[in-house]
Amino acid sequence: MSAWDGIDEFISVATLGSFTRGAQALGMSTTHVSRSIMALEQRVEAQLFHRTTRTVRLTDTGRVFFEPC
């Protein structure tokens, strides 16, 4: 596993505001994208998104993480 695993997925979801649209843009399944981001969050030991059934928003930590990406 690379330290960069999940970064493309994170950027796509953060940019598009949706796991589904992020996955479609990358040509991946939503499940793969979700699991990749969960693994990334575990590695950085921080939640990067606020998730509800209807919305996905970056947390404050997620915004800081997204800036250099």
Coordinates of N, CA and C in Angstrom, one line a residue:
M1 N 0.8 -1.2 0.0 CA 0.0 0.0 0.0 C 0.9 1.2 0.0
S2 N 0.6 2.1 -0.9 CA 1.3 3.4 -1.0 C 0.7 4.4 -0.1
A3 N 1.5 5.4 0.3 CA 1.0 6.5 1.1 C 0.0 7.3 0.3
W4 N 0.1 7.2 -1.0 CA -0.8 8.0 -1.9 C -2.1 7.3 -2.3
D5 N -2.3 6.0 -1.8 CA -3.5 5.3 -2.1 C -4.7 6.1 -1.5
G6 N -5.7 6.3 -2.4 CA -6.9 7.0 -2.0 C -6.9 8.5 -2.3
I7 N -5.8 9.0 -2.7 CA -5.7 10.5 -2.9 C -6.6 10.9 -4.1
D8 N -6.5 10.1 -5.2 CA -7.3 10.4 -6.4 C -8.8 10.3 -6.1
E9 N -9.1 9.3 -5.3 CA -10.5 9.2 -4.9 C -11.0 10.4 -4.0
F10 N -10.1 10.7 -3.1 CA -10.4 11.9 -2.2 C -10.6 13.1 -3.0
I11 N -9.7 13.4 -3.9 CA -9.8 14.7 -4.7 C -11.1 14.6 -5.6
S12 N -11.4 13.5 -6.2 CA -12.6 13.4 -7.0 C -13.9 13.7 -6.2
V13 N -14.0 13.0 -5.1 CA -15.2 13.2 -4.2 C -15.2 14.6 -3.7
A14 N -14.1 15.2 -3.3 CA -14.1 16.5 -2.7 C -14.5 17.6 -3.8
T15 N -14.0 17.3 -5.0 CA -14.3 18.3 -6.1 C -15.7 18.2 -6.6
L16 N -16.2 17.0 -6.7 CA -17.6 16.8 -7.2 C -18.7 16.7 -6.1
G17 N -18.3 16.6 -4.9 CA -19.3 16.6 -3.8 C -20.1 15.4 -3.7
S18 N -19.7 14.3 -4.2 CA -20.5 13.1 -4.2 C -19.6 11.9 -4.4
F19 N -19.9 10.8 -3.6 CA -19.1 9.6 -3.9 C -19.5 9.0 -5.2
T20 N -20.8 9.0 -5.5 CA -21.2 8.4 -6.8 C -20.6 9.2 -8.0
R21 N -20.7 10.5 -8.0 CA -20.1 11.2 -9.1 C -18.6 11.1 -9.2
G22 N -18.0 11.1 -8.0 CA -16.5 10.9 -7.9 C -16.1 9.6 -8.5
A23 N -16.8 8.5 -8.2 CA -16.5 7.2 -8.7 C -16.8 7.1 -10.2
Q24 N -17.8 7.7 -10.7 CA -18.1 7.7 -12.1 C -17.0 8.5 -12.9
A25 N -16.5 9.6 -12.3 CA -15.5 10.3 -13.0 C -14.2 9.5 -13.1
L26 N -13.9 8.7 -12.1 CA -12.7 7.9 -12.1 C -12.9 6.5 -12.8
G27 N -14.1 6.2 -13.2 CA -14.4 4.9 -13.8 C -14.3 3.8 -12.8
M28 N -14.6 4.0 -11.5 CA -14.5 3.1 -10.4 C -15.9 2.9 -9.8
S29 N -16.0 1.8 -9.0 CA -17.3 1.6 -8.3 C -17.3 2.6 -7.1
T30 N -18.5 2.9 -6.7 CA -18.7 3.7 -5.5 C -18.2 3.0 -4.3
T31 N -18.3 1.7 -4.2 CA -17.8 0.9 -3.1 C -16.3 1.1 -3.0
H32 N -15.6 0.9 -4.1 CA -14.2 1.1 -4.1 C -13.7 2.4 -3.6
V33 N -14.4 3.5 -4.1 CA -14.0 4.8 -3.7 C -14.3 5.0 -2.2
S34 N -15.4 4.6 -1.8 CA -15.7 4.7 -0.3 C -14.7 4.0 0.5
R35 N -14.3 2.8 0.2 CA -13.3 2.0 0.9 C -12.0 2.6 0.9
S36 N -11.6 3.2 -0.3 CA -10.3 3.8 -0.4 C -10.2 5.1 0.5
I37 N -11.3 5.8 0.5 CA -11.3 7.0 1.4 C -11.3 6.7 2.8
M38 N -12.0 5.6 3.2 CA -12.0 5.2 4.6 C -10.6 4.7 5.0
A39 N -9.9 4.0 4.1 CA -8.5 3.6 4.4 C -7.6 4.8 4.6
L40 N -7.8 5.8 3.7 CA -7.0 7.0 3.8 C -7.3 7.7 5.1
E41 N -8.5 7.8 5.5 CA -8.9 8.5 6.8 C -8.2 7.7 7.9
Q42 N -8.2 6.4 7.9 CA -7.5 5.6 8.9 C -6.0 5.9 9.0
R43 N -5.4 6.0 7.8 CA -4.0 6.3 7.8 C -3.6 7.7 8.3
V44 N -4.5 8.7 8.0 CA -4.2 10.1 8.4 C -4.8 10.3 9.8
E45 N -5.5 9.3 10.3 CA -6.2 9.4 11.6 C -7.0 10.6 11.8
A46 N -7.9 10.9 10.8 CA -8.8 12.0 10.8 C -9.9 11.7 9.8
Q47 N -11.1 12.2 10.2 CA -12.2 12.2 9.3 C -12.1 13.3 8.3
L48 N -12.2 13.0 7.0 CA -12.1 14.0 6.0 C -13.4 14.5 5.4
F49 N -14.4 13.7 5.6 CA -15.8 14.1 5.1 C -16.8 14.0 6.2
H50 N -17.8 14.9 6.2 CA -19.0 14.7 6.9 C -20.0 14.0 5.9
R51 N -20.5 12.9 6.3 CA -21.3 12.1 5.4 C -22.7 12.0 6.0
T52 N -23.7 12.3 5.2 CA -25.1 11.9 5.5 C -25.7 11.2 4.3
T53 N -26.9 10.8 4.4 CA -27.5 10.0 3.3 C -27.7 10.9 2.1
R54 N -27.7 12.2 2.3 CA -28.0 13.1 1.2 C -26.8 14.0 0.8
T55 N -25.8 14.2 1.7 CA -24.7 15.1 1.4 C -23.4 14.6 1.8
V56 N -22.4 15.1 1.2 CA -21.0 14.8 1.5 C -20.3 16.2 1.5
R57 N -19.7 16.5 2.7 CA -19.0 17.8 2.8 C -17.7 17.5 3.5
L58 N -16.7 18.3 3.1 CA -15.4 18.2 3.7 C -15.4 18.7 5.2
T59 N -14.7 18.0 6.0 CA -14.6 18.5 7.4 C -13.5 19.6 7.3
D60 N -13.3 20.3 8.5 CA -12.2 21.3 8.5 C -10.9 20.7 8.2
T61 N -10.6 19.5 8.7 CA -9.4 18.8 8.4 C -9.4 18.4 7.0
G62 N -10.5 18.0 6.4 CA -10.5 17.6 5.0 C -10.2 18.8 4.1
R63 N -10.7 20.0 4.5 CA -10.4 21.2 3.7 C -8.9 21.5 3.7
V64 N -8.3 21.4 4.9 CA -6.8 21.6 5.0 C -6.0 20.6 4.2
F65 N -6.5 19.3 4.3 CA -5.9 18.2 3.5 C -6.0 18.5 2.0
F66 N -7.1 19.0 1.6 CA -7.4 19.2 0.2 C -6.6 20.3 -0.5
E67 N -6.3 21.3 0.3 CA -5.6 22.5 -0.3 C -4.3 22.1 -1.1
P68 N -3.4 21.4 -0.5 CA -2.2 21.1 -1.3 C -2.4 20.0 -2.4
C69 N -3.6 19.3 -2.3 CA -3.8 18.3 -3.4 C -4.2 19.0 -4.7

